[in-house]
Tab-separated table of C-alpha atoms in Angstrom:
chain	number	residue	atom	x	y	z
M	17	UNK	CA	55.251	-15.864	-14.759
M	18	UNK	CA	54.397	-17.324	-11.383
M	19	UNK	CA	56.755	-16.974	-8.438
M	20	UNK	CA	58.876	-19.899	-7.263
M	21	UNK	CA	58.174	-21.783	-4.057
M	22	UNK	CA	59.421	-23.756	-1.123
M	23	UNK	CA	57.346	-26.801	-0.193
M	24	UNK	CA	55.398	-26.233	2.980
M	25	UNK	CA	55.806	-29.800	4.153
M	26	UNK	CA	55.289	-29.294	7.866
M	27	UNK	CA	52.152	-27.239	7.309
M	28	UNK	CA	50.588	-30.006	5.283
M	29	UNK	CA	51.001	-32.766	7.827
M	30	UNK	CA	48.376	-33.724	10.379
M	31	UNK	CA	50.017	-33.722	13.776
M	32	UNK	CA	49.337	-36.356	16.418
M	33	UNK	CA	50.471	-36.658	20.014
M	34	UNK	CA	50.472	-39.412	22.565
M	35	UNK	CA	50.091	-39.156	26.300
M	36	UNK	CA	52.673	-40.304	28.829
M	37	UNK	CA	51.266	-41.072	32.297
M	38	UNK	CA	52.164	-38.833	35.212
M	39	UNK	CA	54.018	-36.323	33.027
M	40	UNK	CA	51.182	-34.083	31.915
M	41	UNK	CA	49.079	-33.842	28.814
M	42	UNK	CA	51.540	-31.525	27.033
M	43	UNK	CA	54.601	-33.784	27.387
M	44	UNK	CA	54.752	-34.715	23.685
M	45	UNK	CA	53.561	-31.373	22.313
M	46	UNK	CA	56.181	-29.382	20.431
M	47	UNK	CA	55.289	-25.724	21.075
M	48	UNK	CA	57.016	-24.692	17.834
M	49	UNK	CA	54.678	-26.746	15.644
M	50	UNK	CA	51.216	-25.746	14.510
M	51	UNK	CA	48.373	-27.323	16.463
M	52	UNK	CA	46.560	-28.254	13.267
M	53	UNK	CA	47.353	-28.543	9.574
M	54	UNK	CA	46.660	-25.588	7.293
M	55	UNK	CA	44.415	-25.782	4.265
M	56	UNK	CA	46.942	-23.847	2.206
M	57	UNK	CA	49.664	-26.372	3.109
M	58	UNK	CA	47.577	-29.245	1.802
M	59	UNK	CA	46.753	-27.304	-1.378
M	60	UNK	CA	50.441	-26.492	-1.872
M	61	UNK	CA	51.376	-30.180	-1.698
M	62	UNK	CA	48.507	-31.186	-3.975
M	63	UNK	CA	49.411	-28.603	-6.616
M	64	UNK	CA	53.030	-29.712	-6.582
M	65	UNK	CA	52.089	-33.387	-6.905
M	66	UNK	CA	49.539	-32.775	-9.657
M	67	UNK	CA	51.798	-30.662	-11.851
M	68	UNK	CA	54.834	-32.900	-11.369
M	69	UNK	CA	52.811	-36.002	-12.235
M	70	UNK	CA	51.351	-34.791	-15.523
M	71	UNK	CA	54.551	-33.086	-16.725
M	72	UNK	CA	57.148	-35.565	-15.444
M	73	UNK	CA	59.668	-37.272	-17.694
M	74	UNK	CA	60.371	-40.024	-15.175
M	75	UNK	CA	60.332	-43.472	-16.780
M	76	UNK	CA	58.909	-44.758	-13.493
M	77	UNK	CA	55.880	-42.474	-13.612
M	78	UNK	CA	55.085	-40.833	-16.937
M	79	UNK	CA	56.400	-42.349	-20.196
M	80	UNK	CA	54.121	-40.236	-22.419
M	81	UNK	CA	56.920	-38.260	-24.067
M	82	UNK	CA	57.898	-41.625	-25.545
M	83	UNK	CA	54.345	-42.552	-26.512
M	84	UNK	CA	53.821	-39.181	-28.210
M	85	UNK	CA	57.196	-39.669	-29.900
M	86	UNK	CA	58.696	-36.405	-28.763
M	87	UNK	CA	61.647	-38.330	-27.360
M	88	UNK	CA	63.410	-41.608	-27.959
M	89	UNK	CA	65.650	-43.511	-25.558
M	90	UNK	CA	69.391	-44.000	-25.718
M	91	UNK	CA	70.589	-46.932	-23.596
M	92	UNK	CA	67.291	-48.261	-22.221
M	93	UNK	CA	64.624	-48.459	-24.926
M	94	UNK	CA	62.125	-50.695	-23.101
M	95	UNK	CA	60.249	-47.709	-21.651
M	96	UNK	CA	59.586	-46.459	-25.181
M	97	UNK	CA	58.280	-49.933	-26.117
M	98	UNK	CA	55.244	-49.502	-23.845
M	99	UNK	CA	56.605	-51.338	-20.823
M	100	UNK	CA	54.062	-50.388	-18.174
M	101	UNK	CA	54.609	-53.507	-16.125
M	102	UNK	CA	58.272	-53.805	-15.139
M	103	UNK	CA	58.387	-50.426	-13.406
M	104	UNK	CA	54.700	-50.598	-12.385
M	105	UNK	CA	54.017	-47.210	-13.923
M	106	UNK	CA	50.220	-47.548	-13.518
M	107	UNK	CA	50.575	-47.934	-9.732
M	108	UNK	CA	52.949	-44.982	-9.459
M	109	UNK	CA	50.624	-42.755	-11.482
M	110	UNK	CA	47.549	-44.047	-9.613
M	111	UNK	CA	49.136	-43.405	-6.209
M	112	UNK	CA	50.358	-39.950	-7.150
M	113	UNK	CA	46.854	-38.733	-7.911
M	114	UNK	CA	44.807	-40.794	-5.454
M	115	UNK	CA	47.054	-40.956	-2.411
M	116	UNK	CA	49.162	-37.817	-2.773
M	117	UNK	CA	46.944	-35.325	-4.602
M	118	UNK	CA	43.240	-35.994	-4.052
M	119	UNK	CA	43.820	-37.042	-0.432
M	120	UNK	CA	45.568	-33.732	0.245
M	121	UNK	CA	42.783	-31.780	-1.425
M	122	UNK	CA	40.145	-33.489	0.685
M	123	UNK	CA	42.218	-32.747	3.768
M	124	UNK	CA	42.396	-29.120	2.657
M	125	UNK	CA	38.606	-28.941	2.438
M	126	UNK	CA	38.279	-30.431	5.901
M	127	UNK	CA	40.778	-27.938	7.319
M	128	UNK	CA	39.339	-24.736	5.856
M	129	UNK	CA	36.575	-24.195	8.417
M	130	UNK	CA	38.939	-24.108	11.409
M	131	UNK	CA	42.012	-22.694	9.661
M	132	UNK	CA	42.561	-19.280	11.264
M	133	UNK	CA	45.062	-18.363	8.522
M	134	UNK	CA	42.192	-18.279	6.008
M	135	UNK	CA	39.972	-15.219	6.588
M	136	UNK	CA	36.288	-16.046	6.931
M	137	UNK	CA	35.489	-13.960	3.852
M	138	UNK	CA	37.847	-16.110	1.768
M	139	UNK	CA	36.959	-19.584	2.979
M	140	UNK	CA	34.463	-20.324	0.202
M	141	UNK	CA	36.989	-19.378	-2.481
M	142	UNK	CA	39.612	-21.563	-0.817
M	143	UNK	CA	37.159	-24.472	-0.847
M	144	UNK	CA	36.447	-23.760	-4.521
M	145	UNK	CA	40.161	-23.933	-5.387
M	146	UNK	CA	40.521	-27.314	-3.658
M	147	UNK	CA	37.403	-28.605	-5.418
M	148	UNK	CA	38.562	-27.383	-8.831
M	149	UNK	CA	41.940	-29.070	-8.477
M	150	UNK	CA	40.248	-32.264	-7.306
M	151	UNK	CA	37.978	-32.250	-10.377
M	152	UNK	CA	41.060	-31.858	-12.589
M	153	UNK	CA	42.748	-34.824	-10.897
M	154	UNK	CA	39.637	-37.030	-11.158
M	155	UNK	CA	39.158	-36.140	-14.830
M	156	UNK	CA	42.767	-37.055	-15.487
M	157	UNK	CA	42.378	-40.424	-13.773
M	158	UNK	CA	39.303	-41.212	-15.886
M	159	UNK	CA	41.102	-40.156	-19.078
M	160	UNK	CA	44.104	-42.340	-18.212
M	161	UNK	CA	42.421	-45.499	-16.846
M	162	UNK	CA	38.679	-45.436	-17.678
M	163	UNK	CA	36.488	-46.961	-14.960
M	164	UNK	CA	37.989	-46.163	-11.557
M	165	UNK	CA	36.995	-46.171	-7.880
M	166	UNK	CA	35.158	-42.900	-7.309
M	167	UNK	CA	32.118	-42.921	-5.027
M	168	UNK	CA	33.775	-45.380	-2.634
M	169	UNK	CA	37.360	-44.203	-3.109
M	170	UNK	CA	39.652	-43.105	-0.272
M	171	UNK	CA	37.480	-44.540	2.455
M	172	UNK	CA	39.674	-45.980	5.199
M	173	UNK	CA	36.831	-48.281	6.191
M	174	UNK	CA	36.523	-49.758	2.702
M	175	UNK	CA	39.777	-51.111	1.329
M	176	UNK	CA	38.059	-52.753	-1.647
M	177	UNK	CA	36.119	-49.944	-3.332
M	178	UNK	CA	33.947	-50.598	-6.344
M	179	UNK	CA	34.824	-49.081	-9.704
M	180	UNK	CA	32.371	-46.563	-11.131
M	181	UNK	CA	31.456	-46.246	-14.791
M	182	UNK	CA	33.786	-43.802	-16.525
M	183	UNK	CA	31.066	-41.914	-18.423
M	184	UNK	CA	29.018	-41.561	-15.243
M	185	UNK	CA	32.021	-40.210	-13.350
M	186	UNK	CA	32.789	-37.737	-16.105
M	187	UNK	CA	29.189	-36.496	-16.133
M	188	UNK	CA	29.349	-35.981	-12.377
M	189	UNK	CA	32.631	-34.084	-12.722
M	190	UNK	CA	30.983	-31.743	-15.225
M	191	UNK	CA	28.182	-31.135	-12.720
M	192	UNK	CA	30.730	-30.482	-9.989
M	193	UNK	CA	32.646	-28.134	-12.273
M	194	UNK	CA	29.548	-26.065	-13.005
M	195	UNK	CA	28.835	-25.904	-9.283
M	196	UNK	CA	32.346	-24.765	-8.383
M	197	UNK	CA	32.318	-22.070	-11.073
M	198	UNK	CA	29.219	-20.722	-9.356
M	199	UNK	CA	30.863	-20.854	-5.923
M	200	UNK	CA	33.792	-18.575	-6.744
M	201	UNK	CA	33.108	-15.054	-5.486
M	202	UNK	CA	34.948	-12.686	-7.807
M	203	UNK	CA	34.686	-9.880	-5.234
M	204	UNK	CA	36.722	-11.877	-2.714
M	205	UNK	CA	40.310	-13.080	-2.681
M	206	UNK	CA	41.536	-16.675	-2.540
M	207	UNK	CA	42.464	-17.477	1.039
M	208	UNK	CA	45.748	-19.253	0.354
M	209	UNK	CA	47.792	-16.107	-0.312
M	210	UNK	CA	51.385	-16.633	-1.410
M	211	UNK	CA	51.184	-20.335	-0.533
M	212	UNK	CA	49.223	-20.913	-3.742
M	213	UNK	CA	51.798	-22.210	-6.216
M	214	UNK	CA	49.705	-21.833	-9.364
M	215	UNK	CA	48.363	-18.322	-8.839
M	216	UNK	CA	50.292	-16.918	-5.850
M	217	UNK	CA	48.578	-13.866	-4.477
M	218	UNK	CA	51.376	-11.306	-4.415
M	219	UNK	CA	49.421	-8.265	-5.593
M	220	UNK	CA	45.670	-8.135	-5.927
M	221	UNK	CA	43.120	-10.920	-6.146
M	222	UNK	CA	43.732	-14.052	-8.220
M	223	UNK	CA	40.103	-15.192	-8.188
M	224	UNK	CA	39.591	-14.063	-11.784
M	225	UNK	CA	42.483	-16.294	-12.881
M	226	UNK	CA	41.043	-19.301	-11.082
M	227	UNK	CA	37.720	-18.696	-12.818
M	228	UNK	CA	39.481	-18.606	-16.187
M	229	UNK	CA	41.169	-21.896	-15.298
M	230	UNK	CA	37.782	-23.397	-14.422
M	231	UNK	CA	36.314	-22.315	-17.747
M	232	UNK	CA	39.337	-23.565	-19.667
M	233	UNK	CA	38.753	-26.931	-17.973
M	234	UNK	CA	35.122	-26.782	-19.033
M	235	UNK	CA	36.060	-26.149	-22.672
M	236	UNK	CA	38.654	-28.908	-22.524
M	237	UNK	CA	36.203	-31.415	-21.023
M	238	UNK	CA	33.615	-30.379	-23.625
M	239	UNK	CA	35.993	-31.377	-26.403
M	240	UNK	CA	36.795	-34.656	-24.676
M	241	UNK	CA	33.055	-35.358	-24.803
M	242	UNK	CA	32.567	-33.985	-28.307
M	243	UNK	CA	32.383	-37.332	-30.120
M	244	UNK	CA	30.471	-39.078	-27.336
M	245	UNK	CA	27.846	-36.386	-26.630
M	246	UNK	CA	28.000	-33.567	-29.210
M	247	UNK	CA	24.984	-31.675	-27.854
M	248	UNK	CA	26.313	-31.568	-24.314
M	249	UNK	CA	29.771	-30.639	-25.557
M	250	UNK	CA	28.329	-27.760	-27.592
M	251	UNK	CA	26.430	-26.327	-24.622
M	252	UNK	CA	29.475	-26.613	-22.373
M	253	UNK	CA	31.837	-24.962	-24.860
M	254	UNK	CA	29.478	-22.100	-25.609
M	255	UNK	CA	29.083	-21.384	-21.888
M	256	UNK	CA	32.795	-20.510	-21.672
M	257	UNK	CA	32.697	-17.611	-24.163
M	258	UNK	CA	34.303	-14.511	-22.698
M	259	UNK	CA	35.476	-16.391	-19.613
M	260	UNK	CA	38.662	-18.084	-20.871
M	261	UNK	CA	42.364	-17.258	-20.558
M	262	UNK	CA	42.950	-14.332	-22.900
M	263	UNK	CA	46.739	-14.285	-23.119
M	264	UNK	CA	49.813	-16.185	-21.994
M	265	UNK	CA	49.652	-14.188	-18.760
M	266	UNK	CA	46.613	-16.329	-17.891
M	267	UNK	CA	48.452	-19.626	-18.387
M	268	UNK	CA	47.751	-22.173	-15.676
M	269	UNK	CA	51.217	-23.200	-14.596
M	270	UNK	CA	53.472	-23.685	-11.617
M	271	UNK	CA	56.937	-22.149	-11.620
M	272	UNK	CA	59.307	-24.468	-9.833
M	273	UNK	CA	62.072	-23.523	-7.407
M	274	UNK	CA	65.825	-23.552	-7.963
M	275	UNK	CA	66.400	-25.900	-5.050
M	276	UNK	CA	65.856	-29.654	-4.955
M	277	UNK	CA	63.431	-31.322	-4.400
M	278	UNK	CA	61.273	-28.506	-5.732
M	279	UNK	CA	62.889	-28.020	-9.121
M	280	UNK	CA	61.151	-28.858	-12.365
M	281	UNK	CA	61.191	-32.670	-12.706
M	282	UNK	CA	62.809	-32.367	-16.144
M	283	UNK	CA	65.815	-30.697	-14.522
M	284	UNK	CA	66.096	-33.678	-12.216
M	285	UNK	CA	66.061	-36.141	-15.130
M	286	UNK	CA	68.082	-34.155	-17.673
M	287	UNK	CA	70.614	-32.343	-15.503
M	288	UNK	CA	70.783	-33.388	-11.878
M	289	UNK	CA	70.901	-37.116	-12.676
M	290	UNK	CA	73.882	-36.502	-14.993
M	291	UNK	CA	72.403	-39.100	-17.326
M	292	UNK	CA	71.731	-38.706	-21.018
M	293	UNK	CA	68.878	-41.163	-21.457
M	294	UNK	CA	66.763	-39.068	-23.814
M	295	UNK	CA	67.146	-37.715	-27.329
M	296	UNK	CA	64.608	-36.236	-29.727
M	297	UNK	CA	62.609	-38.685	-31.843
M	298	UNK	CA	63.035	-38.434	-35.598
M	299	UNK	CA	59.251	-38.767	-35.875
M	300	UNK	CA	58.973	-35.335	-34.259
M	301	UNK	CA	62.203	-33.607	-35.253
M	302	UNK	CA	61.831	-34.329	-38.970
M	303	UNK	CA	58.485	-32.519	-39.334
M	304	UNK	CA	59.907	-29.592	-37.373
M	305	UNK	CA	62.721	-29.520	-39.925
M	306	UNK	CA	60.174	-29.372	-42.749
M	307	UNK	CA	60.315	-32.989	-43.877
M	308	UNK	CA	57.838	-35.788	-43.289
M	309	UNK	CA	59.877	-38.142	-41.131
M	310	UNK	CA	58.189	-41.422	-40.261
M	311	UNK	CA	54.723	-40.140	-39.362
M	312	UNK	CA	51.830	-40.664	-41.737
M	313	UNK	CA	49.633	-37.613	-41.948
M	314	UNK	CA	52.295	-35.168	-40.728
M	315	UNK	CA	52.398	-32.196	-43.102
M	316	UNK	CA	55.508	-31.076	-44.915
M	317	UNK	CA	56.048	-27.492	-43.798
M	318	UNK	CA	58.831	-26.702	-46.252
M	319	UNK	CA	60.645	-24.671	-43.607
M	320	UNK	CA	62.114	-25.089	-40.165
M	321	UNK	CA	59.611	-24.624	-37.361
M	322	UNK	CA	60.857	-21.727	-35.194
M	323	UNK	CA	60.348	-23.885	-32.086
M	324	UNK	CA	62.891	-26.498	-33.208
M	325	UNK	CA	65.945	-24.846	-31.647
M	326	UNK	CA	64.056	-24.320	-28.375
M	327	UNK	CA	62.775	-27.854	-28.145
M	328	UNK	CA	66.122	-29.497	-28.938
M	329	UNK	CA	69.845	-28.904	-28.925
M	330	UNK	CA	71.952	-29.393	-32.024
M	331	UNK	CA	73.364	-32.802	-32.793
M	332	UNK	CA	77.115	-33.305	-33.016
M	333	UNK	CA	77.125	-34.828	-36.486
M	334	UNK	CA	79.273	-32.673	-38.808
M	335	UNK	CA	77.476	-34.169	-41.818
M	336	UNK	CA	74.300	-32.266	-40.974
M	337	UNK	CA	75.793	-28.846	-40.432
M	338	UNK	CA	73.153	-27.188	-42.633
M	339	UNK	CA	70.407	-28.316	-40.272
M	340	UNK	CA	72.092	-29.931	-37.286
M	341	UNK	CA	69.042	-31.409	-35.582
M	342	UNK	CA	68.831	-35.171	-35.824
M	343	UNK	CA	66.389	-37.486	-34.065
M	344	UNK	CA	66.598	-41.114	-33.081
M	345	UNK	CA	64.324	-44.090	-33.594
M	346	UNK	CA	61.595	-44.702	-31.021
M	347	UNK	CA	61.886	-48.188	-29.533
M	348	UNK	CA	65.549	-48.660	-30.400
M	349	UNK	CA	68.822	-47.796	-28.687
M	350	UNK	CA	70.249	-44.542	-29.986
M	351	UNK	CA	73.581	-42.771	-29.891
M	352	UNK	CA	73.467	-40.173	-27.134
M	353	UNK	CA	76.586	-38.452	-28.440
M	354	UNK	CA	75.512	-37.760	-32.002
M	355	UNK	CA	71.775	-37.052	-31.832
M	356	UNK	CA	69.801	-34.043	-30.619
M	357	UNK	CA	69.053	-33.984	-26.920
M	358	UNK	CA	66.231	-32.008	-25.268
M	359	UNK	CA	66.887	-28.272	-25.420
M	360	UNK	CA	68.412	-26.073	-22.759
M	361	UNK	CA	65.088	-24.442	-21.890
M	362	UNK	CA	63.766	-27.774	-20.660
M	363	UNK	CA	66.768	-28.039	-18.335
M	364	UNK	CA	66.026	-24.959	-16.244
M	365	UNK	CA	65.193	-25.598	-12.589
M	366	UNK	CA	62.375	-23.038	-12.674
M	367	UNK	CA	60.754	-24.004	-15.966
M	368	UNK	CA	56.992	-23.861	-15.303
M	369	UNK	CA	54.993	-27.055	-15.313
M	370	UNK	CA	51.895	-26.282	-17.385
M	371	UNK	CA	48.339	-27.504	-16.849
M	372	UNK	CA	46.684	-25.230	-19.440
M	373	UNK	CA	48.600	-23.004	-21.860
M	374	UNK	CA	47.140	-20.099	-23.801
M	375	UNK	CA	48.221	-21.773	-27.045
M	376	UNK	CA	46.156	-24.787	-26.042
M	377	UNK	CA	43.095	-22.623	-25.340
M	378	UNK	CA	43.237	-21.018	-28.782
M	379	UNK	CA	43.670	-24.345	-30.547
M	380	UNK	CA	40.709	-25.711	-28.585
M	381	UNK	CA	38.654	-22.747	-29.780
M	382	UNK	CA	39.718	-23.423	-33.378
M	383	UNK	CA	38.486	-26.987	-33.011
M	384	UNK	CA	35.276	-25.829	-31.332
M	385	UNK	CA	34.495	-23.555	-34.299
M	386	UNK	CA	35.038	-26.435	-36.709
M	387	UNK	CA	32.640	-28.567	-34.680
M	388	UNK	CA	29.942	-25.939	-35.072
M	389	UNK	CA	30.116	-24.532	-31.546
M	390	UNK	CA	29.294	-20.820	-31.300
M	391	UNK	CA	32.427	-19.661	-29.493
M	392	UNK	CA	33.227	-16.619	-31.641
M	393	UNK	CA	35.973	-16.004	-34.158
M	394	UNK	CA	36.961	-18.308	-36.997
M	395	UNK	CA	38.882	-21.537	-36.973
M	396	UNK	CA	41.696	-19.805	-38.842
M	397	UNK	CA	41.900	-16.868	-36.436
M	398	UNK	CA	42.088	-19.131	-33.387
M	399	UNK	CA	44.525	-21.487	-35.126
M	400	UNK	CA	46.807	-18.549	-35.952
M	401	UNK	CA	46.534	-17.228	-32.391
M	402	UNK	CA	47.344	-20.645	-30.944
M	403	UNK	CA	50.380	-21.238	-33.131
M	404	UNK	CA	51.644	-17.708	-32.505
M	405	UNK	CA	51.172	-18.069	-28.758
M	406	UNK	CA	53.118	-21.316	-28.756
M	407	UNK	CA	56.024	-19.803	-30.685
M	408	UNK	CA	56.108	-16.789	-28.362
M	409	UNK	CA	55.877	-18.979	-25.256
M	410	UNK	CA	59.096	-20.688	-26.319
M	411	UNK	CA	60.975	-17.460	-27.008
M	412	UNK	CA	60.199	-16.927	-30.688
M	413	UNK	CA	59.069	-13.676	-32.246
M	414	UNK	CA	55.855	-12.493	-33.850
M	415	UNK	CA	57.755	-12.126	-37.123
M	416	UNK	CA	58.821	-15.781	-36.968
M	417	UNK	CA	55.248	-16.818	-36.281
M	418	UNK	CA	53.934	-14.742	-39.179
M	419	UNK	CA	56.497	-16.230	-41.559
M	420	UNK	CA	55.692	-19.756	-40.459
M	421	UNK	CA	51.930	-19.252	-40.709
M	422	UNK	CA	52.286	-17.753	-44.180
M	423	UNK	CA	53.636	-21.036	-45.557
M	424	UNK	CA	50.973	-22.617	-47.806
M	425	UNK	CA	51.534	-25.952	-46.068
M	426	UNK	CA	50.916	-24.363	-42.665
M	427	UNK	CA	48.337	-21.642	-43.350
M	428	UNK	CA	44.946	-22.860	-42.193
M	429	UNK	CA	43.124	-22.212	-45.449
M	430	UNK	CA	45.699	-23.937	-47.642
M	431	UNK	CA	47.283	-26.663	-45.503
M	432	UNK	CA	46.347	-30.160	-46.562
M	433	UNK	CA	44.012	-32.381	-44.580
M	434	UNK	CA	40.905	-32.109	-42.452
M	435	UNK	CA	40.612	-29.782	-39.483
M	436	UNK	CA	41.496	-32.721	-37.256
M	437	UNK	CA	44.732	-33.217	-39.146
M	438	UNK	CA	45.701	-29.543	-39.187
M	439	UNK	CA	44.726	-28.706	-35.622
M	440	UNK	CA	45.852	-32.129	-34.382
M	441	UNK	CA	49.336	-31.513	-35.738
M	442	UNK	CA	49.570	-28.114	-34.080
M	443	UNK	CA	48.296	-29.529	-30.778
M	444	UNK	CA	51.087	-32.088	-31.013
M	445	UNK	CA	53.747	-29.431	-31.547
M	446	UNK	CA	52.404	-26.892	-29.052
M	447	UNK	CA	51.920	-29.438	-26.253
M	448	UNK	CA	55.516	-30.651	-26.385
M	449	UNK	CA	55.969	-29.925	-22.675
M	450	UNK	CA	52.448	-31.053	-21.732
M	451	UNK	CA	52.835	-34.753	-22.556
M	452	UNK	CA	49.778	-36.027	-20.689
M	453	UNK	CA	47.573	-33.425	-22.315
M	454	UNK	CA	49.090	-34.124	-25.719
M	455	UNK	CA	48.299	-37.826	-25.346
M	456	UNK	CA	44.641	-37.032	-24.647
M	457	UNK	CA	44.324	-34.706	-27.637
M	458	UNK	CA	46.020	-37.270	-29.878
M	459	UNK	CA	43.673	-40.015	-28.740
M	460	UNK	CA	40.690	-37.782	-29.446
M	461	UNK	CA	41.663	-36.625	-32.934
M	462	UNK	CA	43.870	-39.535	-34.073
M	463	UNK	CA	46.342	-37.134	-35.649
M	464	UNK	CA	49.154	-37.170	-36.377
M	465	UNK	CA	49.123	-40.857	-37.282
M	466	UNK	CA	52.210	-41.969	-35.406
M	467	UNK	CA	53.929	-45.272	-36.170
M	468	UNK	CA	54.265	-47.996	-33.566
M	469	UNK	CA	57.567	-47.987	-31.705
M	470	UNK	CA	60.073	-50.599	-32.760
M	471	UNK	CA	59.917	-53.953	-30.942
M	472	UNK	CA	56.849	-53.293	-28.754
M	473	UNK	CA	56.643	-55.482	-25.664
M	474	UNK	CA	53.956	-57.841	-24.397
M	475	UNK	CA	52.335	-58.304	-27.791
M	476	UNK	CA	51.242	-54.665	-28.000
M	477	UNK	CA	50.128	-53.730	-31.509
M	478	UNK	CA	48.965	-50.134	-31.006
M	479	UNK	CA	50.235	-47.073	-29.181
M	480	UNK	CA	48.497	-47.327	-25.785
M	481	UNK	CA	45.062	-45.740	-25.567
M	482	UNK	CA	45.015	-46.090	-21.774
M	483	UNK	CA	47.092	-47.297	-18.843
M	484	UNK	CA	46.309	-50.737	-17.496
M	485	UNK	CA	45.200	-50.958	-13.873
M	486	UNK	CA	47.871	-51.336	-11.171
M	487	UNK	CA	48.837	-54.926	-10.494
M	488	UNK	CA	47.977	-54.358	-6.839
M	489	UNK	CA	44.322	-53.914	-7.781
M	490	UNK	CA	44.288	-57.423	-9.226
M	491	UNK	CA	45.622	-58.899	-5.994
M	492	UNK	CA	44.005	-56.690	-3.348
M	493	UNK	CA	40.710	-55.701	-4.986
M	494	UNK	CA	40.255	-58.551	-7.418
M	495	UNK	CA	36.472	-58.852	-7.533
M	496	UNK	CA	35.972	-55.172	-8.287
M	497	UNK	CA	38.946	-55.150	-10.641
M	498	UNK	CA	37.475	-58.081	-12.605
M	499	UNK	CA	34.080	-56.383	-12.878
M	500	UNK	CA	35.662	-53.115	-13.986
M	501	UNK	CA	37.824	-54.837	-16.593
M	502	UNK	CA	34.832	-56.650	-18.066
M	503	UNK	CA	32.899	-53.369	-18.192
M	504	UNK	CA	35.607	-51.865	-20.426
M	505	UNK	CA	34.529	-54.166	-23.258
M	506	UNK	CA	35.755	-57.280	-24.987
M	507	UNK	CA	39.416	-56.272	-24.792
M	508	UNK	CA	39.158	-55.537	-21.049
M	509	UNK	CA	42.118	-54.220	-19.090
M	510	UNK	CA	44.321	-53.729	-22.113
M	511	UNK	CA	46.288	-50.757	-23.437
M	512	UNK	CA	44.421	-51.054	-26.746
M	513	UNK	CA	40.991	-50.555	-25.137
M	514	UNK	CA	39.459	-47.239	-26.106
M	515	UNK	CA	37.741	-45.202	-23.421
M	516	UNK	CA	34.140	-44.033	-23.651
M	517	UNK	CA	35.001	-40.688	-25.272
M	518	UNK	CA	37.527	-42.114	-27.754
M	519	UNK	CA	35.042	-42.954	-30.498
M	520	UNK	CA	37.089	-42.760	-33.703
């Protein structure tokens, strides 16, 4: 478990001064403030922004728990009906990664050379950390929007950047990822010390963990490419053998603080706001209870998933005392008093925000085996390890995992469906608190086959396959926006448009 943090806001700000005539050059200089911004301060801010963005439950930023039908709404169902426009969710997501994350990471890179707090021997590793996080953020933007400004992005002298082709960007990110893996020096420490929120250096070097993160990213990006470029995906996946997270201790996560504004964002939405806007969706809760629910292609387990009581609290309906977990309907208003709300573990201030879990790594390896990639082990062994890891991560026991995996409808060799159905279902369950990641895996594998939310808005007929571009791009960068939209295909800037890697 990673240590908690306090945001180093002052350290991450570039300081400017102005000169007042006749009063000396140091008139506006505060001697208590640093003369320049620290690289570690910028990285701290970027890590916080990145993790909060992809794990948030805010209906103004990240509605993907609705889209993946983990949750349904109570009083305000429009967010679960794919309303990206009213709250301008695309702009908020776009700004979080472009303006607040990638900008900080570029500032970190610029600061490393002159940052006296980073020892010379550790500067290259510090640069590698900033580059790795930037690659993650760029990959996420491509996977969310498609074509985006890349080569001309974040240039103060060009306020109307062109959009680059999504496949070309992704290929460049893979090249950059290979380069950064080669730049990490395992014999040296990371120069950010305890200011690193993901792998704080409290005892010993964390470079090995950052390298495992980089290779987990490589495996993940390989699978994103698997249907678009199988040969490249195979080579990428096989290059990660022996270099991946090997247990839950290697999870890539950020443990939040107990004090606002640095608590887990779920705490802010579920506890601090004192609102009860979210309940579990029956599409998700019913399969966890061992029944099919509303989702086509969701297996009947025949027994309660041991994660059910960690993911959700019991409902208050006395009629369901034998299994008191009841979900609501996605897209409709639901009774907040009588249905199951998100579980207590999600309400903890310090609950880690996860970028890559060990359960996810093992399920990716199971899929890689099924695709014919030589990554070692069998699909069944990795599937079992992934499911077990997920159950243990949420407080279950090995015995519970063994019992669950022994069910004929769960066991890999006997469960119904293709590998995409079986592994896709377990991705869906294991990534409950990684909604952005879950959405990507679901779009890749198309399982489980979730129903459309009730009363979708704006003529939407499918669960969104991408976010539309921010409305501001249409007004402020219209020519490039129009070109980029046309390049997406006949459906253009539409939530139904599939991205280059989403082939099936």
